[in-house]
XYZ file of C-alpha atoms in Angstrom:
526
model
C 14.914 -5.099 27.809
C 17.219 -4.781 30.741
C 18.535 -1.549 32.130
C 21.217 0.534 30.307
C 23.398 3.330 31.468
C 23.107 5.790 28.763
C 20.672 8.624 28.665
C 17.578 8.804 26.677
C 19.128 10.720 23.905
C 21.801 8.071 23.515
C 19.380 5.377 22.658
C 20.030 5.399 18.929
C 23.482 3.844 19.604
C 21.607 0.883 21.146
C 19.256 0.478 18.190
C 20.907 -2.649 16.903
C 20.337 -4.501 20.306
C 16.913 -3.129 20.580
C 15.902 -4.369 17.129
C 17.192 -7.788 17.646
C 15.078 -8.158 20.823
C 11.805 -7.273 19.312
C 9.383 -10.102 19.630
C 9.048 -11.950 16.407
C 5.290 -12.558 16.888
C 4.898 -8.794 16.911
C 6.582 -8.713 13.451
C 4.332 -11.484 12.097
C 1.383 -9.487 13.185
C 2.083 -6.716 10.613
C 0.194 -7.207 7.369
C 3.177 -5.795 5.401
C 5.554 -8.586 6.604
C 5.569 -11.083 3.634
C 7.350 -13.938 5.242
C 4.806 -14.722 8.006
C 4.973 -18.526 7.349
C 8.775 -18.668 7.733
C 10.936 -18.939 10.829
C 12.542 -15.524 11.734
C 16.022 -16.585 12.548
C 17.536 -13.114 13.293
C 16.886 -9.385 12.816
C 19.739 -7.000 12.078
C 19.809 -3.323 11.850
C 21.150 -2.405 8.316
C 21.021 1.446 8.322
C 19.336 4.372 10.189
C 18.926 8.021 10.375
C 17.792 10.277 13.143
C 14.942 12.304 11.629
C 14.191 14.235 14.996
C 15.277 14.110 18.493
C 14.463 16.016 21.802
C 14.151 15.125 25.357
C 11.024 13.042 25.059
C 10.873 11.537 21.530
C 13.379 10.121 18.899
C 12.088 9.620 15.389
C 14.250 7.181 13.346
C 14.127 6.007 9.738
C 15.432 2.470 9.956
C 16.156 -0.389 7.576
C 16.094 -3.808 9.096
C 17.287 -7.279 7.695
C 15.096 -10.131 8.559
C 16.920 -13.367 8.306
C 14.330 -16.149 7.617
C 14.472 -19.949 7.127
C 12.289 -21.715 4.688
C 10.792 -25.211 5.146
C 13.798 -26.738 3.258
C 16.033 -24.971 5.780
C 17.447 -22.491 3.348
C 18.137 -19.012 4.827
C 17.459 -15.815 3.072
C 17.549 -12.074 3.762
C 14.562 -9.678 3.435
C 15.088 -5.965 4.064
C 12.354 -3.645 5.130
C 11.919 0.032 5.843
C 10.844 0.254 9.401
C 10.453 3.713 10.743
C 10.556 3.881 14.555
C 9.528 6.321 17.320
C 11.106 6.168 20.688
C 9.011 7.750 23.399
C 9.819 8.404 27.044
C 6.168 7.998 27.976
C 4.062 5.179 27.014
C 1.413 6.472 24.402
C -0.332 3.016 24.159
C 0.273 -0.585 24.973
C 0.956 -1.724 21.359
C 4.646 -0.716 21.560
C 7.241 -3.187 19.958
C 9.503 -3.286 22.800
C 10.405 -1.234 25.996
C 13.949 -0.336 27.197
C 14.947 0.322 30.815
C 17.391 3.287 31.067
C 18.853 5.117 33.777
C 15.851 6.879 35.609
C 13.586 6.430 32.483
C 11.563 3.769 30.548
C 11.590 4.181 26.682
C 8.887 2.631 24.565
C 9.543 1.934 20.941
C 6.669 1.968 18.336
C 6.267 1.432 14.614
C 6.204 5.123 13.574
C 4.107 5.040 10.282
C 0.817 5.938 11.989
C 2.294 8.317 14.595
C 1.324 12.011 14.130
C 4.819 13.059 15.108
C 6.413 11.049 12.359
C 3.887 12.350 9.801
C 4.619 15.919 10.734
C 8.308 15.153 10.594
C 8.245 13.707 7.040
C 5.952 16.638 6.003
C 8.524 19.240 7.331
C 11.359 17.432 5.650
C 9.574 17.453 2.255
C 8.724 21.111 2.809
C 12.329 22.006 3.528
C 13.778 19.934 0.796
C 16.925 19.110 2.741
C 18.570 15.592 2.579
C 18.916 13.544 5.724
C 22.232 11.611 6.422
C 22.180 7.877 7.281
C 24.890 6.504 9.449
C 26.039 4.501 6.351
C 26.608 7.590 4.282
C 23.293 7.095 2.378
C 20.807 9.807 2.201
C 17.016 10.233 2.484
C 16.152 12.537 -0.387
C 12.821 14.310 -0.511
C 11.226 15.326 -3.826
C 8.535 17.785 -3.825
C 6.132 17.806 -6.988
C 3.597 20.260 -5.796
C 4.431 23.582 -4.233
C 1.086 23.506 -2.409
C -0.577 21.189 0.007
C -3.687 19.232 -1.003
C -6.722 20.301 0.870
C -10.488 19.840 0.848
C -13.112 22.172 2.326
C -16.521 22.008 3.667
C -18.996 24.734 4.597
C -20.198 24.510 8.020
C -23.727 25.386 8.983
C -23.684 28.008 11.691
C -25.640 30.798 13.253
C -22.841 33.317 13.136
C -22.819 36.386 10.958
C -19.650 35.239 9.562
C -19.003 32.230 7.073
C -17.166 29.252 8.483
C -15.443 26.807 6.379
C -13.774 23.498 7.549
C -10.312 23.206 6.010
C -8.761 19.756 6.057
C -5.469 18.549 4.760
C -6.500 15.846 2.264
C -3.297 13.621 1.955
C -2.029 10.355 2.900
C 1.447 9.008 3.308
C 2.022 5.647 1.594
C 4.956 3.770 2.879
C 6.735 1.099 0.835
C 7.944 -1.336 3.471
C 9.802 -3.925 1.265
C 13.247 -2.409 0.224
C 13.332 -2.949 -3.640
C 15.856 -1.301 -5.825
C 14.322 1.351 -8.259
C 11.554 3.809 -8.631
C 8.363 2.210 -7.358
C 5.970 1.787 -10.292
C 3.083 3.040 -8.091
C 4.697 6.347 -7.854
C 5.985 6.385 -11.460
C 2.847 5.286 -13.061
C 0.467 7.505 -10.919
C 2.740 10.539 -11.659
C 2.960 9.961 -15.368
C -0.814 9.323 -15.792
C -1.607 12.501 -13.851
C 0.917 14.446 -15.884
C -0.628 13.187 -19.207
C -4.037 14.519 -18.189
C -5.582 11.274 -16.893
C -7.662 12.580 -13.872
C -8.746 9.036 -12.501
C -5.660 8.687 -10.250
C -4.521 10.416 -7.067
C -2.478 13.570 -7.101
C 1.063 13.307 -5.769
C 2.592 16.085 -3.613
C 6.000 14.483 -3.137
C 8.030 11.385 -2.445
C 11.163 10.181 -0.586
C 14.131 8.169 -1.824
C 16.807 6.248 0.096
C 19.909 6.852 -2.077
C 22.939 4.620 -0.987
C 26.613 5.562 -1.340
C 26.767 4.025 -4.857
C 23.700 6.208 -5.853
C 21.345 3.263 -6.070
C 17.784 4.418 -5.409
C 14.939 2.854 -3.291
C 11.459 4.460 -3.010
C 10.406 4.475 0.711
C 7.197 6.565 0.583
C 4.926 9.068 -1.167
C 2.569 11.749 -0.028
C -0.591 11.462 -2.129
C -4.019 12.734 -2.380
C -6.526 10.983 0.005
C -9.442 9.902 -2.172
C -12.797 10.330 -0.293
C -14.766 7.389 -1.544
C -17.873 5.436 -1.222
C -16.061 2.010 -1.198
C -13.733 0.074 -3.323
C -15.470 -1.653 -6.181
C -14.945 -5.068 -4.769
C -16.906 -4.118 -1.564
C -19.330 -2.124 -3.491
C -19.950 -5.175 -5.838
C -20.294 -7.537 -2.804
C -22.952 -5.221 -1.256
C -24.646 -4.971 -4.587
C -24.899 -8.565 -5.078
C -26.053 -9.292 -1.515
C -28.958 -6.872 -2.144
C -29.479 -8.497 -5.497
C -29.748 -11.948 -4.065
C -32.205 -10.793 -1.189
C -34.604 -9.600 -3.856
C -34.359 -12.965 -5.733
C -37.392 -15.121 -5.228
C -36.664 -18.168 -7.042
C -37.681 -16.577 -10.342
C -36.933 -18.235 -13.614
C -33.364 -17.380 -14.595
C -32.787 -15.855 -17.935
C -30.969 -12.869 -19.302
C -33.922 -10.600 -19.087
C -33.822 -11.011 -15.422
C -30.300 -9.910 -15.194
C -30.754 -6.808 -17.433
C -33.851 -5.753 -15.696
C -32.470 -6.082 -12.215
C -28.855 -5.087 -12.730
C -28.989 -2.351 -15.300
C -27.552 0.183 -12.824
C -24.618 -2.087 -12.157
C -24.140 -2.762 -15.855
C -23.832 1.080 -16.469
C -21.087 1.043 -13.760
C -19.315 -1.720 -15.728
C -19.411 0.228 -18.839
C -18.013 3.240 -17.122
C -15.214 1.248 -15.517
C -14.259 -0.375 -18.955
C -14.228 3.130 -20.503
C -11.925 4.401 -17.802
C -9.446 1.524 -18.125
C -9.394 1.654 -21.955
C -8.702 5.452 -21.676
C -5.887 4.719 -19.177
C -4.269 2.259 -21.686
C -4.730 4.884 -24.492
C -2.999 7.593 -22.325
C -0.099 5.196 -21.395
C 0.441 4.355 -24.913
C 0.913 7.963 -25.762
C 3.332 8.989 -22.952
C 6.598 10.096 -24.452
C 9.089 8.982 -21.957
C 11.900 6.337 -22.198
C 10.086 4.108 -19.741
C 6.754 4.388 -21.338
C 5.261 4.502 -24.777
C 4.491 1.678 -27.342
C 6.707 -1.377 -27.724
C 6.355 -4.419 -30.044
C 6.287 -7.760 -28.177
C 9.499 -9.728 -28.565
C 9.869 -13.481 -28.743
C 11.343 -13.404 -25.282
C 8.224 -11.746 -23.990
C 6.014 -14.413 -25.544
C 8.314 -17.065 -24.202
C 8.152 -15.698 -20.606
C 4.246 -15.760 -20.890
C 4.153 -19.326 -22.216
C 6.862 -20.658 -19.697
C 4.990 -19.197 -16.750
C 1.634 -20.699 -17.812
C 3.286 -24.156 -18.383
C 5.150 -24.110 -15.152
C 1.931 -23.254 -13.247
C -0.141 -25.836 -15.155
C 2.277 -28.583 -14.277
C 2.450 -27.445 -10.743
C -1.374 -27.627 -10.508
C -1.563 -31.083 -12.002
C 1.073 -32.241 -9.305
C -1.369 -30.771 -6.713
C -4.539 -32.075 -7.973
C -3.572 -35.664 -8.662
C -3.377 -36.407 -4.950
C -6.455 -34.468 -3.978
C -9.952 -35.926 -3.121
C -12.843 -33.580 -4.247
C -16.713 -33.502 -4.444
C -18.285 -34.663 -7.595
C -18.706 -31.221 -9.106
C -14.976 -30.428 -8.584
C -13.919 -33.837 -9.730
C -15.770 -33.368 -13.000
C -13.963 -30.087 -13.577
C -10.657 -31.623 -12.729
C -11.297 -34.485 -15.223
C -12.327 -32.030 -17.934
C -9.167 -30.022 -17.406
C -7.064 -33.203 -17.397
C -8.675 -34.420 -20.636
C -7.438 -31.132 -22.128
C -4.096 -31.246 -20.719
C -2.334 -32.156 -23.945
C -4.431 -29.570 -25.840
C -3.365 -26.840 -23.520
C 0.256 -27.703 -23.620
C 0.269 -27.868 -27.300
C -1.672 -24.539 -27.614
C 0.655 -22.841 -25.084
C 3.855 -24.211 -26.797
C 2.594 -22.795 -30.087
C 1.795 -19.407 -28.615
C 4.225 -17.730 -30.855
C 1.794 -18.171 -33.856
C -0.058 -15.449 -32.256
C 2.818 -13.071 -32.082
C 1.967 -11.050 -35.244
C -1.618 -10.493 -33.726
C -0.672 -9.839 -30.082
C -1.223 -6.092 -30.328
C 1.250 -3.755 -28.664
C 2.904 -3.695 -25.219
C 2.701 -0.649 -22.895
C 3.085 -0.042 -19.253
C 0.025 -1.383 -17.543
C -1.344 -1.484 -14.012
C -0.201 -5.021 -13.852
C -2.435 -6.255 -10.874
C -5.773 -4.870 -11.690
C -8.957 -6.049 -9.912
C -11.961 -4.562 -8.445
C -10.401 -3.611 -5.160
C -8.019 -1.400 -6.911
C -10.909 0.837 -8.175
C -12.345 3.379 -5.686
C -16.017 4.504 -6.316
C -16.479 8.275 -5.686
C -19.275 10.570 -5.872
C -17.765 11.889 -9.234
C -16.682 8.544 -10.819
C -13.767 6.194 -10.203
C -10.102 6.449 -9.138
C -7.535 3.797 -9.850
C -5.030 3.056 -7.058
C -1.983 0.716 -6.416
C -0.059 0.685 -9.602
C 2.610 -1.457 -7.917
C 2.009 -4.527 -9.997
C 2.379 -7.984 -8.676
C 4.131 -7.605 -5.290
C 6.016 -10.884 -5.402
C 7.939 -9.655 -8.410
C 10.935 -7.273 -8.523
C 10.626 -3.653 -9.742
C 12.458 -4.464 -12.770
C 9.748 -7.041 -13.789
C 6.949 -4.841 -12.500
C 8.231 -2.032 -14.752
C 8.119 -3.967 -18.033
C 5.943 -3.294 -20.819
C 3.040 -5.661 -21.058
C -0.061 -6.456 -23.081
C -3.090 -4.356 -21.946
C -5.028 -7.629 -21.857
C -3.351 -8.434 -18.677
C -5.250 -5.812 -16.892
C -8.445 -6.789 -18.878
C -7.915 -10.447 -17.736
C -7.506 -9.288 -14.129
C -10.859 -7.485 -14.281
C -12.547 -10.524 -15.825
C -11.261 -12.805 -13.146
C -12.288 -10.345 -10.575
C -15.841 -10.140 -11.648
C -15.851 -14.135 -11.535
C -14.542 -14.102 -7.993
C -17.038 -11.457 -6.896
C -20.013 -13.628 -8.200
C -18.784 -16.768 -6.340
C -17.781 -14.614 -3.158
C -21.392 -13.510 -3.037
C -22.572 -17.060 -3.713
C -20.580 -18.550 -0.799
C -21.766 -15.730 1.638
C -25.343 -16.349 0.594
C -25.033 -20.087 0.995
C -23.424 -19.815 4.423
C -25.387 -16.997 6.137
C -28.879 -17.052 4.797
C -31.688 -19.535 5.642
C -33.097 -21.802 3.041
C -35.595 -19.938 0.947
C -37.281 -23.155 -0.284
C -35.588 -23.248 -3.665
C -32.506 -24.892 -5.050
C -29.322 -23.167 -3.932
C -27.931 -24.267 -7.341
C -30.308 -21.811 -8.949
C -28.598 -19.055 -7.017
C -25.190 -20.313 -8.362
C -26.543 -20.303 -11.944
C -27.900 -16.906 -11.438
C -24.607 -15.430 -10.375
C -22.738 -17.333 -12.972
C -24.978 -15.707 -15.743
C -24.492 -12.319 -14.093
C -20.692 -12.753 -14.363
C -20.953 -13.793 -17.973
C -23.116 -10.841 -18.805
C -20.885 -8.322 -16.942
C -17.784 -9.764 -18.560
C -19.188 -9.517 -22.064
C -20.293 -5.916 -21.535
C -16.914 -5.064 -20.104
C -14.962 -6.674 -22.986
C -17.117 -5.233 -25.671
C -17.140 -1.729 -24.299
C -13.340 -1.937 -23.735
C -12.672 -3.098 -27.379
C -14.910 -0.517 -28.928
C -13.215 2.296 -27.080
C -9.747 1.146 -27.860
C -10.515 0.531 -31.624
C -11.973 3.959 -31.907
C -8.662 5.513 -30.902
C -5.583 3.108 -31.123
C -6.958 0.046 -32.951
C -3.527 -1.678 -33.230
C -3.066 -1.600 -29.269
C -4.938 -4.870 -28.838
C -5.446 -8.022 -31.075
C -7.799 -8.005 -33.842
C -11.294 -9.510 -33.583
C -10.230 -12.726 -35.065
C -7.486 -13.364 -32.458
C -8.824 -11.473 -29.513
C -10.577 -14.410 -27.762
C -7.693 -16.841 -28.055
C -5.140 -14.247 -26.713
C -7.251 -12.901 -23.886
C -7.766 -16.620 -22.955
C -4.091 -16.982 -22.521
C -3.957 -14.136 -20.030
C -7.050 -15.382 -18.221
C -5.496 -18.769 -18.015
C -2.203 -17.341 -16.695
C -4.301 -15.612 -13.930
C -6.663 -18.610 -13.205
C -3.794 -21.105 -12.800
C -2.146 -18.705 -10.121
C -5.479 -18.503 -8.398
C -6.142 -22.366 -8.570
C -2.632 -23.037 -7.025
C -3.471 -20.614 -4.259
C -6.956 -21.872 -3.625
C -6.140 -25.730 -3.563
C -3.541 -24.982 -0.898
C -5.224 -22.305 1.147
C -8.996 -22.218 0.549
C -10.131 -25.548 -1.039
C -13.817 -24.596 -0.758
C -13.078 -21.879 -3.430
C -11.088 -24.304 -5.734
C -14.036 -24.508 -8.101
C -13.884 -20.746 -8.975
C -10.542 -20.802 -10.852
C -11.304 -24.255 -12.228
C -14.315 -22.841 -13.879
C -12.138 -20.187 -15.155
C -9.543 -22.563 -16.558
C -12.353 -24.440 -18.350
C -13.714 -21.149 -19.900
C -10.090 -20.346 -20.974
C -9.886 -23.909 -22.806
C -13.089 -22.878 -24.639
C -11.530 -19.575 -25.575
C -8.394 -21.166 -26.906
C -10.634 -23.412 -28.999
C -12.056 -20.024 -30.337
C -15.421 -20.680 -28.711
C -16.050 -17.432 -26.761
C -19.457 -17.886 -25.063
C -22.106 -15.647 -26.509
C -24.374 -14.951 -23.622
C -27.468 -14.680 -25.845
C -26.736 -17.920 -27.568
C -25.760 -19.724 -24.331
C -28.889 -18.965 -22.309
C -31.496 -18.650 -25.014
C -30.209 -21.242 -27.445
């Protein structure tokens, strides 16, 4: 930016101009910015507070309104929390914008990864003092633990004394999109930990933006850093890659899966046990926002309306598409069952007495949300579906929504491994179709083990939490269908080569709604 006359410490008064001049392409480069495909018309500073200032750095908590224009020329506003740090000296060349002052050049950076911002937030939490914004709003710190979270490691040394490495074992999670209410990730993680469920992070504290009308917005939380081997999506991809390397074109049957994947099948049982125990704990939480609720007609209507809307949207997409013979056969099979699906979904209320209970759930559960550690597993990211409001994400849901998310994730993991194998490995001299069949059987085996173990765990403690055996397959099929339709719409528009994955899932849901849950033994042994 051009030269200004004010001194370095007067730069906050120019923040509105500075924000407006940040390059839009730099904004689009941030993963957290959700309107990448839209045209950024303008950027406006909504509110800010000075967290720290001296002669060389200024740390600012800022909220910025991004005015974006959609393809149909409609304009809308998205508000983001955007902490900034202004430095007199260039720390690195990834600054957002520079500002020429009187005898100085200032460099403005995104602050979230800057150690000075981290120290500043840590100090604010420790002191427990509110910070005033220029609008009259406040940054309010809430400290849940009176101690820091550390880990320690004994160092090998030749000294006569013992040396132990002590490291602060915490992360700051920043919620960028400004959404009214207590973020479900914070609320769910805290309540689960409080209830004695140990497979989640510990939380040391969090920060709220409280406006002049006492509306609250969660901007960040300080939580335990989980030292992990990998998330279960990456772990599963690595596992399947090794599994396929060992495959020599052997005859494909169930015994091959059980003999060669027994260690992973044990992991599936442990994950299903953990998720079932999470649902049991959540059903027992005595809090006005938790506990058990009976599903209402409006809840069932919302589910059916969402499925029908996405089903019709999918048919609008596929009627104009040109596909290979395999995908075309899948499309025809789904089209043939369109009326059956619409009728079944329209009559979804017939299942209402058998839906089980509604509880607070993870809401967006898949393999990537599970961290594998040396001691078991940790569930993370309880935010729910990020495109929905906090009000929607905080609603009670059927626990089968989480179960369906895991089932679809196993299916995706199998096909992701298949595509990688197909694209990167040389021809081994046997039909690539055998590899696809092998992974399809693997997904079926894993799914059935997950479901059976989950059901058995729930039924042993809170049997009325989920549908009874007679109705389970049909109701889980509805939740899988809801998920698969969302996936299909995404894939047909963004990743057509993966379109067959959700199509296969939709066909499986049709079979489930016909009360024909595939029995793996029967399907592959006859």
